Short mmCIF file of C-alpha atoms and ligand atoms in Angstrom, two decimals:
data_model
loop_
_atom_site.label_atom_id
_atom_site.label_comp_id
_atom_site.label_asym_id
_atom_site.label_seq_id
_atom_site.Cartn_x
_atom_site.Cartn_y
_atom_site.Cartn_z
CA MET A 455 -11.80 14.88 -9.63
CA PRO A 456 -10.58 18.31 -8.36
CA ASP A 457 -6.86 19.05 -8.86
CA PRO A 458 -4.53 18.29 -5.96
CA ARG A 459 -2.79 21.22 -4.25
CA PRO A 460 0.45 21.26 -2.23
CA ALA A 461 -0.03 20.77 1.52
CA THR A 462 0.33 24.08 3.38
CA PRO A 463 3.40 24.37 5.67
CA GLU A 464 1.07 24.00 8.70
CA GLU A 465 -0.53 20.85 7.28
CA ALA A 466 2.83 19.39 6.28
CA ALA A 467 4.19 19.89 9.81
CA ASP A 468 1.30 17.93 11.34
CA VAL A 469 1.82 14.23 10.58
CA GLY A 470 -0.98 13.18 12.96
CA GLY A 471 -3.39 15.61 11.33
CA MET A 472 -2.59 14.35 7.81
CA HIS A 473 -3.01 10.73 8.92
CA ALA A 474 -6.32 11.52 10.63
CA ALA A 475 -7.56 13.06 7.38
CA ASN A 476 -6.37 10.00 5.43
CA ARG A 477 -8.16 7.69 7.84
CA ALA A 478 -11.45 9.49 7.25
CA ALA A 479 -10.90 9.49 3.47
CA TRP A 480 -10.03 5.78 3.40
CA ASP A 481 -13.07 4.96 5.48
CA GLU A 482 -15.13 6.59 2.75
CA ALA A 483 -13.21 4.74 0.04
CA ALA A 484 -13.93 1.40 1.75
CA GLU A 485 -17.27 1.66 -0.03
CA ARG A 486 -15.51 0.51 -3.21
CA TYR A 487 -13.91 -2.45 -1.43
CA GLU A 488 -17.35 -3.49 -0.14
CA GLY A 489 -18.32 -3.98 -3.77
CA TRP A 490 -15.37 -6.36 -4.23
CA PHE A 491 -16.22 -8.45 -1.15
CA ASP A 492 -17.97 -11.44 -2.79
CA GLU A 493 -15.16 -11.70 -5.34
CA ALA A 494 -12.62 -11.70 -2.49
CA VAL A 495 -14.47 -14.51 -0.66
CA MET A 496 -14.52 -16.65 -3.81
CA LEU A 497 -10.83 -16.03 -4.51
CA ILE A 498 -9.66 -16.85 -0.99
CA LYS A 499 -11.94 -19.88 -0.61
CA ALA A 500 -10.61 -21.26 -3.90
CA GLY A 501 -7.07 -21.05 -2.48
CA GLY A 502 -6.17 -18.16 -4.78
CA SER A 503 -3.98 -15.11 -4.37
CA ASN A 504 -4.60 -11.47 -5.19
CA LEU A 505 -0.88 -10.74 -5.19
CA PHE A 506 0.91 -9.99 -8.43
CA PRO A 507 3.26 -12.67 -9.86
CA VAL A 508 6.21 -10.38 -9.11
CA GLU A 509 5.14 -10.23 -5.46
CA GLU A 510 4.69 -13.99 -5.23
CA ASP A 511 8.18 -14.48 -6.68
CA LEU A 512 9.61 -12.20 -4.00
CA ILE A 513 7.62 -13.79 -1.17
CA GLY A 514 8.05 -17.39 -2.32
CA ASP A 515 6.39 -20.49 -0.90
CA LEU A 516 5.60 -19.81 2.78
CA ARG A 517 4.55 -23.37 3.64
CA GLY A 518 6.43 -24.62 6.71
CA ARG A 519 8.55 -21.49 6.97
CA CYS A 520 6.23 -18.71 8.09
CA ARG A 521 4.50 -18.95 11.45
CA ARG A 522 3.20 -15.40 11.20
CA ALA A 523 2.97 -12.93 8.32
CA ILE A 524 2.13 -9.33 9.19
CA HIS A 525 0.57 -7.23 6.44
CA LEU A 526 0.68 -3.48 7.03
CA GLN A 527 -2.09 -1.33 5.51
CA CYS A 528 -4.11 -4.46 4.83
CA ALA A 529 -7.35 -2.77 3.65
CA GLY A 530 -10.16 -5.37 3.39
CA GLY A 531 -7.78 -8.29 3.98
CA ARG A 532 -7.76 -9.81 0.50
CA ASP A 533 -3.99 -9.56 0.10
CA THR A 534 -3.46 -10.60 3.73
CA LEU A 535 -5.40 -13.83 3.25
CA SER A 536 -3.52 -14.39 0.00
CA LEU A 537 -0.44 -14.75 2.23
CA TRP A 538 -2.31 -17.48 4.11
CA ASN A 539 -3.02 -19.23 0.82
CA LEU A 540 0.69 -18.95 -0.01
CA GLY A 541 1.38 -20.95 3.15
CA ALA A 542 1.66 -18.58 6.13
CA ALA A 543 0.36 -20.44 9.20
CA THR A 544 -1.24 -17.30 10.64
CA VAL A 545 -1.66 -13.76 9.36
CA VAL A 546 -2.08 -10.35 10.99
CA GLY A 547 -3.44 -7.33 9.13
CA VAL A 548 -2.97 -3.77 10.37
CA ASP A 549 -5.03 -0.87 9.04
CA PHE A 550 -6.51 2.30 10.50
CA SER A 551 -9.86 2.19 8.70
CA PRO A 552 -12.60 0.55 10.82
CA ARG A 553 -14.74 0.02 7.73
CA MET A 554 -11.91 -1.79 5.94
CA LEU A 555 -11.32 -3.99 8.98
CA ASP A 556 -15.01 -4.78 9.20
CA LEU A 557 -14.67 -6.21 5.69
CA ALA A 558 -11.54 -8.11 6.72
CA ARG A 559 -13.40 -9.66 9.68
CA ARG A 560 -16.26 -10.67 7.38
CA LEU A 561 -13.72 -12.23 5.02
CA THR A 562 -12.27 -14.21 7.93
CA ALA A 563 -15.73 -15.40 8.96
CA ALA A 564 -16.49 -16.50 5.40
CA THR A 565 -13.20 -18.36 4.89
CA GLY A 566 -12.19 -19.58 8.36
CA ALA A 567 -8.73 -18.07 7.91
CA PRO A 568 -6.45 -17.85 11.00
CA ALA A 569 -6.26 -14.07 10.88
CA THR A 570 -6.05 -11.27 13.45
CA TRP A 571 -7.00 -7.73 12.51
CA VAL A 572 -5.49 -4.75 14.29
CA GLU A 573 -7.02 -1.29 14.00
CA ALA A 574 -4.10 1.12 14.31
CA ASP A 575 -2.15 3.75 12.50
CA VAL A 576 0.74 1.79 11.04
CA LEU A 577 3.11 4.14 12.87
CA ASP A 578 1.54 2.99 16.16
CA THR A 579 1.42 -0.76 15.43
CA PRO A 580 1.11 -2.40 18.88
CA HIS A 581 4.38 -3.48 20.51
CA GLU A 582 2.94 -6.87 21.41
CA LEU A 583 3.62 -7.82 17.75
CA ASP A 584 7.31 -6.91 18.03
CA GLY A 585 9.76 -9.61 16.97
CA THR A 586 6.97 -11.99 15.88
CA ALA A 587 6.85 -11.78 12.06
CA ASP A 588 8.61 -14.30 9.86
CA LEU A 589 7.34 -12.10 7.03
CA VAL A 590 6.46 -8.42 7.12
CA TYR A 591 4.75 -7.49 3.85
CA THR A 592 3.59 -4.10 2.65
CA GLY A 593 2.06 -3.83 -0.77
CA ARG A 594 0.56 -1.88 -3.59
CA GLY A 595 -0.53 1.62 -2.69
CA ALA A 596 0.72 1.88 0.89
CA ILE A 597 3.77 4.13 1.27
CA LEU A 598 2.32 7.19 -0.50
CA TRP A 599 -0.15 7.70 2.40
CA LEU A 600 2.52 7.80 5.10
CA GLN A 601 3.95 11.12 6.22
CA ASP A 602 6.85 9.96 8.41
CA LEU A 603 9.08 7.35 6.80
CA ASP A 604 11.59 7.08 9.65
CA ARG A 605 8.85 6.08 12.09
CA TRP A 606 7.45 3.65 9.51
CA ALA A 607 10.81 1.99 8.90
CA ALA A 608 11.34 1.61 12.67
CA VAL A 609 8.00 -0.27 12.85
CA LEU A 610 9.04 -2.62 10.04
CA ARG A 611 12.28 -3.37 11.86
CA ARG A 612 10.72 -4.02 15.26
CA LEU A 613 8.02 -6.37 13.91
CA LEU A 614 10.53 -8.75 12.33
CA ALA A 615 11.49 -11.98 14.07
CA PRO A 616 15.28 -12.44 14.24
CA ASP A 617 15.30 -14.42 10.94
CA GLY A 618 12.28 -12.65 9.49
CA ARG A 619 12.08 -11.11 6.03
CA LEU A 620 10.64 -7.81 4.91
CA VAL A 621 9.08 -7.68 1.45
CA ILE A 622 7.88 -4.37 0.01
CA PHE A 623 6.24 -3.99 -3.39
CA ASP A 624 4.83 -0.55 -4.12
CA GLY A 625 4.47 2.25 -6.63
CA HIS A 626 7.65 3.84 -8.00
CA PRO A 627 7.83 7.58 -7.29
CA ALA A 628 8.90 8.30 -10.89
CA GLU A 629 5.43 7.19 -11.95
CA TRP A 630 4.04 10.48 -10.66
CA LEU A 631 5.99 12.29 -13.38
CA PHE A 632 4.29 10.52 -16.28
CA ASP A 633 0.79 10.24 -17.67
CA GLY A 634 -0.76 8.80 -20.84
CA ASP A 635 -0.72 11.26 -23.77
CA GLY A 636 -4.02 9.91 -25.15
CA GLU A 637 -2.25 8.25 -28.10
CA GLY A 638 -0.64 5.34 -26.31
CA GLY A 639 2.54 7.18 -25.34
CA TRP A 640 3.73 9.15 -22.32
CA THR A 641 3.61 12.82 -21.45
CA LEU A 642 5.25 14.64 -18.52
CA THR A 643 2.90 15.71 -15.69
CA ALA A 644 3.25 18.94 -13.70
CA TYR A 645 4.15 16.97 -10.57
CA ASP A 646 7.21 18.24 -8.69
CA TYR A 647 9.19 15.14 -7.66
CA PHE A 648 10.65 16.94 -4.64
CA ALA A 649 7.60 18.90 -3.46
CA GLY A 650 6.36 16.67 -0.61
CA ALA A 651 2.75 16.03 0.39
CA GLU A 652 -0.19 17.15 -1.69
CA ALA A 653 -3.82 17.39 -0.62
CA SER A 654 -6.77 16.24 -2.70
CA ARG A 655 -10.37 15.13 -2.65
CA GLY A 656 -11.83 12.48 -4.93
CA TRP A 657 -10.18 9.40 -6.41
CA ALA A 658 -8.71 8.31 -9.71
CA PRO A 659 -11.22 6.73 -12.11
CA GLU A 660 -8.94 3.71 -12.61
CA TYR A 661 -9.09 2.72 -8.94
CA ILE A 662 -11.60 3.94 -6.32
CA ASP A 663 -13.41 6.24 -8.77
CA ARG A 664 -16.67 8.00 -7.80
CA LEU A 665 -18.22 7.25 -4.42
CA SER A 666 -21.72 7.88 -3.15
CA ILE A 667 -20.34 11.09 -1.56
CA GLU A 668 -19.59 13.81 -4.14
CA ASP A 669 -15.84 14.36 -4.72
CA ASP A 670 -15.83 17.89 -3.30
CA GLU A 671 -17.68 16.75 -0.16
CA GLN A 672 -15.24 13.94 0.59
CA HIS A 673 -12.58 14.20 3.26
CA LEU A 674 -9.30 15.78 2.27
CA LYS A 675 -6.43 13.30 2.01
CA PHE A 676 -2.66 13.66 1.82
CA ALA A 677 -0.33 11.63 -0.39
CA ARG A 678 3.23 12.02 -1.58
CA ALA A 679 5.72 10.32 -3.81
CA TRP A 680 8.54 9.55 -1.42
CA THR A 681 11.69 9.36 -3.53
CA LEU A 682 13.47 6.04 -3.80
CA GLY A 683 16.40 7.68 -2.01
CA GLU A 684 14.20 8.68 0.93
CA ILE A 685 12.71 5.19 1.18
CA VAL A 686 16.04 3.35 1.05
CA THR A 687 17.64 5.79 3.49
CA ALA A 688 14.78 5.32 5.99
CA LEU A 689 15.11 1.51 5.79
CA LEU A 690 18.88 1.65 6.27
CA GLY A 691 18.49 4.12 9.13
CA ALA A 692 16.15 1.72 10.94
CA GLY A 693 18.78 -1.02 10.94
CA LEU A 694 17.52 -3.11 8.04
CA ARG A 695 19.93 -5.02 5.79
CA LEU A 696 18.72 -4.63 2.22
CA GLU A 697 19.18 -7.77 0.13
CA ARG A 698 17.51 -6.50 -3.04
CA VAL A 699 16.10 -3.25 -4.35
CA THR A 700 14.50 -3.70 -7.78
CA GLU A 701 12.62 -1.35 -10.11
CA HIS A 702 9.83 -2.84 -12.22
CA PRO A 703 7.76 -1.70 -15.23
CA VAL A 704 4.73 -3.38 -13.58
CA ASP A 705 1.62 -1.17 -13.66
CA TRP A 706 0.60 -1.98 -10.08
CA TRP A 707 -2.79 -0.23 -10.07
CA ALA A 708 -3.69 -0.47 -13.76
CA GLY A 709 -3.40 3.32 -13.84
CA HIS A 710 -1.77 3.34 -17.29
CA ARG A 711 -3.82 0.93 -19.37
CA ASP A 712 -4.09 3.61 -22.03
CA VAL A 713 -0.32 3.52 -22.62
CA ARG A 714 0.98 0.94 -25.12
CA ALA A 715 2.68 -2.04 -23.46
CA ASP A 716 6.03 -1.36 -25.17
CA GLU A 717 5.95 2.25 -23.94
CA ARG A 718 4.94 1.18 -20.44
CA GLY A 719 7.86 -1.19 -20.37
CA ARG A 720 10.42 1.61 -20.45
CA VAL A 721 9.25 3.51 -17.36
CA PRO A 722 9.69 2.29 -13.74
CA LEU A 723 6.15 2.06 -12.36
CA SER A 724 6.83 -0.01 -9.24
CA PHE A 725 9.72 -1.12 -7.05
CA SER A 726 10.44 -3.83 -4.52
CA VAL A 727 12.69 -4.33 -1.52
CA VAL A 728 13.69 -7.53 0.27
CA ALA A 729 15.39 -6.93 3.61
CA ARG A 730 16.23 -8.50 6.97
CA ARG A 731 17.20 -7.23 10.40
CA ASP A 732 20.79 -6.07 10.45
C1 SAM B 2172 -4.38 1.25 -1.47
S1 SAM B 2172 -4.90 0.52 0.02
C2 SAM B 2172 -3.88 -0.90 0.13
C3 SAM B 2172 -4.37 -1.88 -0.80
C4 SAM B 2172 -3.80 -3.24 -0.56
N1 SAM B 2172 -2.69 -3.45 -1.42
C5 SAM B 2172 -4.90 -4.24 -0.68
O1 SAM B 2172 -5.77 -4.13 -1.55
O2 SAM B 2172 -4.98 -5.10 0.17
C6 SAM B 2172 -4.19 1.54 1.25
C7 SAM B 2172 -4.62 1.15 2.66
O3 SAM B 2172 -3.74 1.80 3.57
C8 SAM B 2172 -4.49 2.17 4.71
N2 SAM B 2172 -3.71 3.22 5.37
C9 SAM B 2172 -3.30 4.40 4.84
N3 SAM B 2172 -2.55 5.08 5.73
C10 SAM B 2172 -2.49 4.31 6.84
C11 SAM B 2172 -1.87 4.46 8.11
N4 SAM B 2172 -1.16 5.56 8.41
N5 SAM B 2172 -2.01 3.49 9.03
C12 SAM B 2172 -2.75 2.38 8.76
N6 SAM B 2172 -3.37 2.17 7.57
C13 SAM B 2172 -3.24 3.13 6.63
C14 SAM B 2172 -5.85 2.58 4.16
O4 SAM B 2172 -6.87 2.52 5.13
C15 SAM B 2172 -6.04 1.55 3.04
O5 SAM B 2172 -6.75 0.44 3.52
#
């Protein structure tokens, strides 16, 4: 996997351009999710959930109290339909990758779930969904791909029904500063916490890994570790009332399996937010 490089000033100024690149890169990465499809069908049909226990605790039992859950950056729909199995009457998934949504539609066909799939950049989520979500959920591995947090937070706010809840569970930005030292402990990476977007090709071996397209022929993609301060400030600025902001040692993408559990437990690897409309 080639090393990431900082986005150039021209790239960093072009949010639409970075998102277009990410869309192409995620469409390539959907290849990996295609390999997980049969597993996803079995899980959802069996009434199971792909969400982490910490996420289920935050979301709670949705039976009888969630007419519509909207899942932003839903990928192949496995987590979205997990919300259905947790009791949401209907679910909506939004993602910009056509190949991911093709998988989501196949998952719906195989399970009969009451789901609607919307192909859109999350920043342009259609206004017809405004005010309709009893739950807006955004989960593991979403925020790092977004290049305009104020626009994102405004979307979260406008989707919520008057009594709706927002639940976020995602990677903690501090995680970017640490890596396994090969002996079960941590070492500091070269990542600059305040540097902004970085560009890369290829994917981490612990997650998407190698695809049928060679790493250096894949589309460029842009990710960044938004600081917790930037995230919270964007949510507050959009008119959301934060009920809880929690940091967790939960290794949300199994990216640090080589680090001993006791060592892992002393670094914040994920965080969550529960919020409502102000
Ligand atoms: C790591 S995956 C999310 C995984 C998710 N927790 C799951 O497995 O259901 C990130 C997803 O975000 C989507 N994505 C990234 N940037 C996006 C954007 N600006 N608008 C819509 N979708 C986006 C990608 O297509 C991909 O499906």
